[in-house]
Every structure is written in structure tokens, then in C-alpha cells.
GROMACS .gro file of C-alpha atoms in nm:
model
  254
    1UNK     CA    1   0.000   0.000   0.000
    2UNK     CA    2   0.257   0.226   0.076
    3UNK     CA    3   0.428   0.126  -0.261
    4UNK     CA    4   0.169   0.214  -0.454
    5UNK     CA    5   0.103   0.584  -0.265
    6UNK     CA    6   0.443   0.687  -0.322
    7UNK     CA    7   0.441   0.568  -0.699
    8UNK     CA    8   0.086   0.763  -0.719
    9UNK     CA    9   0.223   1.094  -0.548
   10UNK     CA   10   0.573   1.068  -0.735
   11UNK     CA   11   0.375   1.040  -1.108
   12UNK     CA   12   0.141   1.269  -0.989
   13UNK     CA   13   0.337   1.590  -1.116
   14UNK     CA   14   0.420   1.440  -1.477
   15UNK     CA   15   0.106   1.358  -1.571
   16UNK     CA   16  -0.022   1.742  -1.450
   17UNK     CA   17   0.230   1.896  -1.628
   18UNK     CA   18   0.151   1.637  -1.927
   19UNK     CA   19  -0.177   1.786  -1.954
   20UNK     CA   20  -0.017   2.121  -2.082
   21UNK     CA   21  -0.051   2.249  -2.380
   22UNK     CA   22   0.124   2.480  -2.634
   23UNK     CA   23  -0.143   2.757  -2.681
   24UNK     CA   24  -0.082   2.988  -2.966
   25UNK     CA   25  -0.259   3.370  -3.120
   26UNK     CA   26  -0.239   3.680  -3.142
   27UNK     CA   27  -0.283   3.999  -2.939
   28UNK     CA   28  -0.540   4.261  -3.139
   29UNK     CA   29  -0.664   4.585  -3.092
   30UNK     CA   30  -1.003   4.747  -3.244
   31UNK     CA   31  -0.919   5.081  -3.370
   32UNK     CA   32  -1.271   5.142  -3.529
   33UNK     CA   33  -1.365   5.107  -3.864
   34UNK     CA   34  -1.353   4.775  -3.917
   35UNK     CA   35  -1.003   4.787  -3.896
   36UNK     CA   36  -0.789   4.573  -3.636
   37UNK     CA   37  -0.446   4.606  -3.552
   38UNK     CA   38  -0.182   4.383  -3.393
   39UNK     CA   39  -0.003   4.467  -3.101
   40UNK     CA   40   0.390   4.377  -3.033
   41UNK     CA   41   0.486   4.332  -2.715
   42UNK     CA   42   0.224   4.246  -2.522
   43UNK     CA   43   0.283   4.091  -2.225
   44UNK     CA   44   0.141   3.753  -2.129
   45UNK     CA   45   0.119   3.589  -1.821
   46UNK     CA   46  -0.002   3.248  -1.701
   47UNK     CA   47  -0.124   3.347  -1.352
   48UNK     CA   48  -0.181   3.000  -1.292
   49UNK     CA   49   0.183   2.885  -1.359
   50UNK     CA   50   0.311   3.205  -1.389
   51UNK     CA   51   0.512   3.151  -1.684
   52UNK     CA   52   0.534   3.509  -1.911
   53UNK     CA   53   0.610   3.545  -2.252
   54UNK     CA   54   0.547   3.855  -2.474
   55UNK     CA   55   0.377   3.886  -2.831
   56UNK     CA   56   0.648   3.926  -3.134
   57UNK     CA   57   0.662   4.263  -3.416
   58UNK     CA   58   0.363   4.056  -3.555
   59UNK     CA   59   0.137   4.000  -3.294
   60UNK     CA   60   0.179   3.643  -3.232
   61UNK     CA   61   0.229   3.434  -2.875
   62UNK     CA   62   0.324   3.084  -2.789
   63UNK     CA   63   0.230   3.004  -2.434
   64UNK     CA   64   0.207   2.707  -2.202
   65UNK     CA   65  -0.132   2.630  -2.030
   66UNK     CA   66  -0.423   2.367  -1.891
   67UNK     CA   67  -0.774   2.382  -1.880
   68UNK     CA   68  -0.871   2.637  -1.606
   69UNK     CA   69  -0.566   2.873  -1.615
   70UNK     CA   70  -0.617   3.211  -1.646
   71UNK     CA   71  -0.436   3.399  -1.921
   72UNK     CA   72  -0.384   3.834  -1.835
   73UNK     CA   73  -0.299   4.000  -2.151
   74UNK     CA   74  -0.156   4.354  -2.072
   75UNK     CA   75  -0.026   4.650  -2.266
   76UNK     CA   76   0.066   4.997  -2.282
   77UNK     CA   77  -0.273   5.237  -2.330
   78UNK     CA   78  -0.451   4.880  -2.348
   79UNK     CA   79  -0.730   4.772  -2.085
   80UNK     CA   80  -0.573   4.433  -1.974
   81UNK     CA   81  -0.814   4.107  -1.974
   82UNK     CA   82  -0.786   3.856  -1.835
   83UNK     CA   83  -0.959   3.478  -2.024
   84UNK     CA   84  -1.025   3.146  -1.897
   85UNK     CA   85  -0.860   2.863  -2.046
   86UNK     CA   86  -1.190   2.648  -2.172
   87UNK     CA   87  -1.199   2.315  -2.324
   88UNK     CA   88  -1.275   2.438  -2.603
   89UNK     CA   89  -0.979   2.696  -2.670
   90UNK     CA   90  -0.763   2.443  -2.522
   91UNK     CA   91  -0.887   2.150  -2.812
   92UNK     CA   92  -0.792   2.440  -3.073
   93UNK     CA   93  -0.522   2.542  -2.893
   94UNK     CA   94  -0.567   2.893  -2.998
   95UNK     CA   95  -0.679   3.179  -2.878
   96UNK     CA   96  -0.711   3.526  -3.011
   97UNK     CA   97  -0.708   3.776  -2.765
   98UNK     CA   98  -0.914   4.130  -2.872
   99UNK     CA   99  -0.766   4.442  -2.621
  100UNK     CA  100  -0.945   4.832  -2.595
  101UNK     CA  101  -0.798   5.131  -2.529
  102UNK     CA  102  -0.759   5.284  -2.223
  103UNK     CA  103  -0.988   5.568  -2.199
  104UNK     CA  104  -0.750   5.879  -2.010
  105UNK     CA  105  -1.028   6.094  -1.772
  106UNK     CA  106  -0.910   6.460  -1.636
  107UNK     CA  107  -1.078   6.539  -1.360
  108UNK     CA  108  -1.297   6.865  -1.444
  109UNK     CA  109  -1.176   6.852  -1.810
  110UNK     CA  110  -1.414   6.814  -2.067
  111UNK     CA  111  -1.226   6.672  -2.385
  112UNK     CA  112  -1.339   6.768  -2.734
  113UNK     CA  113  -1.600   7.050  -2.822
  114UNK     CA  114  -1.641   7.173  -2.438
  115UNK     CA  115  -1.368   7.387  -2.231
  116UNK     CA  116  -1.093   7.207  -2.059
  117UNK     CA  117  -1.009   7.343  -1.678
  118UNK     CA  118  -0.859   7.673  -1.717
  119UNK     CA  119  -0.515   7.598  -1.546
  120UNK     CA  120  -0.507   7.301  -1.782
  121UNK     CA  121  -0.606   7.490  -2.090
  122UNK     CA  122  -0.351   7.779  -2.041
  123UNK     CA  123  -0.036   7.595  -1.885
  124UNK     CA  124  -0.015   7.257  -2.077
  125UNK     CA  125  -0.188   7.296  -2.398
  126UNK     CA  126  -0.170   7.620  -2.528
  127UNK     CA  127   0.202   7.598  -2.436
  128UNK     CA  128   0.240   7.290  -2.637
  129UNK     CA  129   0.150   7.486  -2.922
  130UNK     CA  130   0.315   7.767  -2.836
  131UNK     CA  131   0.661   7.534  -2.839
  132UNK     CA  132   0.620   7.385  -3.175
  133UNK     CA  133   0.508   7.729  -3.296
  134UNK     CA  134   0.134   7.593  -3.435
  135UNK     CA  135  -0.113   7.838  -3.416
  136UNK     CA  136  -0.337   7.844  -3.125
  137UNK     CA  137  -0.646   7.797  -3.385
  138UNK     CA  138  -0.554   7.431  -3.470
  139UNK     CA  139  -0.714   7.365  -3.142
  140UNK     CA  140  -1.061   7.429  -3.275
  141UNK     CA  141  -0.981   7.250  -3.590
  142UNK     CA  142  -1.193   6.897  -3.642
  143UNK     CA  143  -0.957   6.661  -3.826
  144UNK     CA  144  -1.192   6.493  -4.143
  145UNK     CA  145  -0.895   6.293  -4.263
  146UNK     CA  146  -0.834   5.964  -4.080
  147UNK     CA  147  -1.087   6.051  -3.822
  148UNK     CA  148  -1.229   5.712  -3.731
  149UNK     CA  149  -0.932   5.616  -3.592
  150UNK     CA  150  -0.919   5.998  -3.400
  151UNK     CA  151  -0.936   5.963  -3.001
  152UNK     CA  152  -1.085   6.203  -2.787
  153UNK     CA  153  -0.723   6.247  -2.593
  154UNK     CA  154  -0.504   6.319  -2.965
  155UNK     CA  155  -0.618   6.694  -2.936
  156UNK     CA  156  -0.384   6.760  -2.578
  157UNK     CA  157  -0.130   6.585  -2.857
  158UNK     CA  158  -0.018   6.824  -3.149
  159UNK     CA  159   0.198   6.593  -3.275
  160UNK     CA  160  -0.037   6.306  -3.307
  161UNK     CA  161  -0.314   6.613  -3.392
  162UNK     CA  162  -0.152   6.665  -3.710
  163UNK     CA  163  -0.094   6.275  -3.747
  164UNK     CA  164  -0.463   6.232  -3.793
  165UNK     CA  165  -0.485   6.548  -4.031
  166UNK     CA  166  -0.245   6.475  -4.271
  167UNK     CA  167  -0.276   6.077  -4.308
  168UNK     CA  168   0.042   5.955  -4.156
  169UNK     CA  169  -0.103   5.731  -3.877
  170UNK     CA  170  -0.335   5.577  -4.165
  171UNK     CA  171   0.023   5.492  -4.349
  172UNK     CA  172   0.145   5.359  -4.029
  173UNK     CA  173  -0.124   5.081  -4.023
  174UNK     CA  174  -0.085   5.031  -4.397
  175UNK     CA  175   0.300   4.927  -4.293
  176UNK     CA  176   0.213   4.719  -3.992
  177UNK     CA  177  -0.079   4.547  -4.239
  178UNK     CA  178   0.220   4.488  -4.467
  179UNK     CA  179   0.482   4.350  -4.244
  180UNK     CA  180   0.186   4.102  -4.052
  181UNK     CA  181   0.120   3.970  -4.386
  182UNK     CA  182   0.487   3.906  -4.475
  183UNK     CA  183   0.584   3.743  -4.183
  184UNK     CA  184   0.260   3.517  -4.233
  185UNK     CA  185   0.406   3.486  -4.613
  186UNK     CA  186   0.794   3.425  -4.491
  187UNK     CA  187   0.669   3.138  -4.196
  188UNK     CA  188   0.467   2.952  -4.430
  189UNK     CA  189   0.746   2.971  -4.722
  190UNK     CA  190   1.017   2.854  -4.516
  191UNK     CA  191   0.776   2.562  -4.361
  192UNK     CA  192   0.807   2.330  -4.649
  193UNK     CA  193   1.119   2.290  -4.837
  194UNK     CA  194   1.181   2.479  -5.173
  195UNK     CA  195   1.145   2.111  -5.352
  196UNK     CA  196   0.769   2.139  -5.205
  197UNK     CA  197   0.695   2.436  -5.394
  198UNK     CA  198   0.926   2.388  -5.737
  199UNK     CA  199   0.866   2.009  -5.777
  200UNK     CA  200   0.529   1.917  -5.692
  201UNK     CA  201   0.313   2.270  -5.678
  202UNK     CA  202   0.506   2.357  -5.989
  203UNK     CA  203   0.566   2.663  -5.878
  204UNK     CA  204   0.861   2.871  -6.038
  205UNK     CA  205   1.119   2.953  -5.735
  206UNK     CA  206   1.113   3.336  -5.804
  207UNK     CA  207   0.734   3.332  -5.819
  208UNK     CA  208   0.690   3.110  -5.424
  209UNK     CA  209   0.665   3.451  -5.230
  210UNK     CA  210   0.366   3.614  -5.500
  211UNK     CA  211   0.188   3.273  -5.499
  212UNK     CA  212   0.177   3.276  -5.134
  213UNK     CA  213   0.044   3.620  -5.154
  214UNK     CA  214  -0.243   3.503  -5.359
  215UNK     CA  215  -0.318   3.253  -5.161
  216UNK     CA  216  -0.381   3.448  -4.855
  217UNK     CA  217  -0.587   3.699  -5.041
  218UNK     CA  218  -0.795   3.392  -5.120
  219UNK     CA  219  -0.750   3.194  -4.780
  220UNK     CA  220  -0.775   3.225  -4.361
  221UNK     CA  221  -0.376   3.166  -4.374
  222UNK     CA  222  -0.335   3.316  -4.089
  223UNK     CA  223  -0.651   3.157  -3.888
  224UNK     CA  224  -0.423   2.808  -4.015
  225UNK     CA  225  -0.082   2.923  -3.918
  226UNK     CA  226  -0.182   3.056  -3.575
  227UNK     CA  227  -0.372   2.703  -3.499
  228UNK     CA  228  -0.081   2.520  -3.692
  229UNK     CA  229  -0.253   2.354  -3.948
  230UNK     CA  230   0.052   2.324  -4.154
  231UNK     CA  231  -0.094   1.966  -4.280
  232UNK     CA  232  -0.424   2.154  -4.415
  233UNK     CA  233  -0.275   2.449  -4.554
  234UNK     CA  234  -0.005   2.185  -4.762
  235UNK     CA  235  -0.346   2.004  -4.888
  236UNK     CA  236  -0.476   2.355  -5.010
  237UNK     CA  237  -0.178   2.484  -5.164
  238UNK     CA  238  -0.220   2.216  -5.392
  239UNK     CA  239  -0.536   2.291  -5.529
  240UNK     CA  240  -0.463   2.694  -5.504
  241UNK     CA  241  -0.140   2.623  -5.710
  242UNK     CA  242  -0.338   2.531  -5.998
  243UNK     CA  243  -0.542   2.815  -5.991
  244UNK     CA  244  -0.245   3.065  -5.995
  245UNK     CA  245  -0.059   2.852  -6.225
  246UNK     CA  246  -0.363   2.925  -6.514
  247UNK     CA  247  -0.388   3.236  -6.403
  248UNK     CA  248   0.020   3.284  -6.476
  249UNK     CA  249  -0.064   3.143  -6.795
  250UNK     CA  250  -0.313   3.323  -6.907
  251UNK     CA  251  -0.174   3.613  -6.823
  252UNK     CA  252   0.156   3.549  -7.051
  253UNK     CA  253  -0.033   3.444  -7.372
  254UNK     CA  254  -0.210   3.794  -7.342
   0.00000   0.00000   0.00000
């Protein structure tokens, strides 16, 4: 009897720690507009283990946990959340996690159309504006360009102000948009081996990154990759590769 307790109590550990899992996703925020934005390093923490990890320049997380851990995502100027590892997101073993923005209240300040505190108005703001030599006026000015993703708080900000007015944080998420997709495109390329993609999708080795391209135009890549459903997405670059392949075709006998 006591045999068998100290056998149960010394395997007792492995098979806990056996029931871990590798969970994978991404970190997101909602700016508005239909438009959703990764975040890079975000922090994420196990509070059940207590093991950390942050997200990488594309958003994405590896992390080990059970069913019935709690996961805390956390940011900069992001509400942190906490989730509950289910059975179901631990089956998929993924999980996406969707952060806001943290809303920034002055006390006796009313943001946007109304008048801010007087002290505020006259010894932060205006001499904001009065250091980067802007005209006082701007204040009063309603950005039209860019404005969905315009917060409440950007007008204490000239910098970020004239951000909104003139398009460049628009451009900004065009470039993070870009560089998500390639490192999608550059993690599924380098998956299989060149011979994969030359020899039996037929697919010209100066032509792998484009194809790849067209394929996530056409296909959840990402919802595959983050899950790691390398052995579907091999299946459907088959088929896709025949597609693109007329298409190619086509294209050079016009």
C-alpha cells in the first residue's frame, strides 16, 4: 500500500504537467472602422503557472497552459483582460485575444468641443503649441482625414493632432498590415522545403513569395498558421497552385 502511494504521489506531477498544452494567437486591438491592428509586445502571463512570454513585431504568442488557467494580456494604453482557459480553446489550442484602449479621464476637463479646466487649458496645452510654434487655432480645428481612428485624448497631442490630419497614422497601419502579412508569407514559405513548392506545386522559385500572396488573399492563412494547421494548408496549396498557375498562364499568352 505504501508502494503504490508513493508511486501515485511521485507520477502525480508528470502527468499534470503532461496535460499542458502549447497555446498559440495573437494579441489585437479594435481601432474602429472595421479595422484591427496587432499589437507587439504584449505581455502575457499564465497566472496559474506564472510563466510570461510577450507577443512578437507581428502579434503572435506561444504560451504554455491547462484547462482552467487564467491567461492576463496587458499592454501599454490597453485595458488588460484577463480569459479562462476552456476546453474548447484548449482543443484548438488557440486563442485570439481582442484588447481596448484605455480611456485617459481629467478630472474637471471636458475633452473635445467643451472647455478644458482653465489651469489646464492655459499651462499645458496652449504651451504645447506655443513650443512647436502651431497656431493656437488648430485647437478648434476637427480633423476629417483619418478621423475614425481619432481619439478624444489626440487633441492635448499636437503631434499626433496633425498625425490624424495629414494621413500619416493611416500609413502607419498600412505598414504594420504589410509586415503582418509578410511574416505570415515568410513562416509559411520557409515551412516546407523549396522542392515542395518547385517540384510538386510547380511553382517557379522566383514566383513562391507572389503565390503565397495570392493565396492568402484567397484563404484564412493566418486563422491556419496561428492554430498550426501546416498539414491543411499543404493540402490547399495544392489545389490553389493550380489556380495561380492558369492564371500565370493566361496572363503570358495575353
Amino acid at each position: 500500500m505504501r508502494y503504490w502511494l508513493t508511486y501515485t504521489l511521485f507520477i502525480f506531477p508528470f502527468i499534470s504537467f503532461a496535460q499542458n498544452k502549447l497555446i498559440t494567437g495573437s494579441v489585437v486591438v479594435d481601432e474602429g472602422n472595421d479595422y484591427i491592428s496587432s499589437v507587439s509586445g504584449a505581455r502575457i502571463e499564465n497566472l496559474t503557472s506564472e510563466s510570461k512570454t510577450y507577443t512578437s513585431p507581428s502579434g503572435y504568442y506561444s504560451i504554455q497552459a491547462n484547462v482552467g488557467d487564467t491567461i492576463l494580456f496587458e499592454a501599454d494604453f490597453l485595458i488588460p483582460r484577463k480569459i479562462v482557459i476552456n476546453q474548447n480553446i484548449y482543443n484548438k489550442g488557440f486563442l485570439q485575444a481582442h484588447l481596448d484602449i484605455e480611456t485617459i479621464e481629467l478630472s474637471g476637463a471636458t475633452i473635445g468641443k467643451g472647455p478644458l479646466q482653465p489651469k489646464y487649458h492655459t499651462d499645458n496645452k496652449t504651451d504645447l503649441y506655443d513650443k512647436m510654434g502651431l497656431d493656437q487655432r488648430l485647437r478648434d480645428l476637427e480633423p476629417k482625414r483619418d478621423i475614425a481612428k481619432f481619439k478624444p485624448m489626440d487633441v492635448l497631442n499636437p503631434v499626433r493632432l496633425i498625425g490624424h490630419m495629414n494621413g500619416f497614422y493611416r500609413e502607419q497601419r498600412r505598414v504594420r498590415n504589410y509586415e503582418t502579412k509578410l511574416s505570415l508569407v515568410q513562416e509559411v514559405k520557409h515551412y516546407y522545403p523549396t522542392d515542395f513548392y518547385t517540384n510538386q506545386l510547380q511553382i517557379p522559385e522566383y514566383k513562391i513569395e507572389e503565390f503565397l500572396y495570392y493565396v492568402n488573399a484567397r484563404y484564412p492563412l493566418q486563422e491556419k498558421v496561428l492554430s498550426r494547421q501546416f498539414g491543411t494548408i499543404m493540402i490547399d496549396l495544392e489545389s490553389y497552385a493550380k489556380d495561380y498557375l492558369n492564371e500565370l498562364n493566361q496572363n503570358k499568352n495575353q
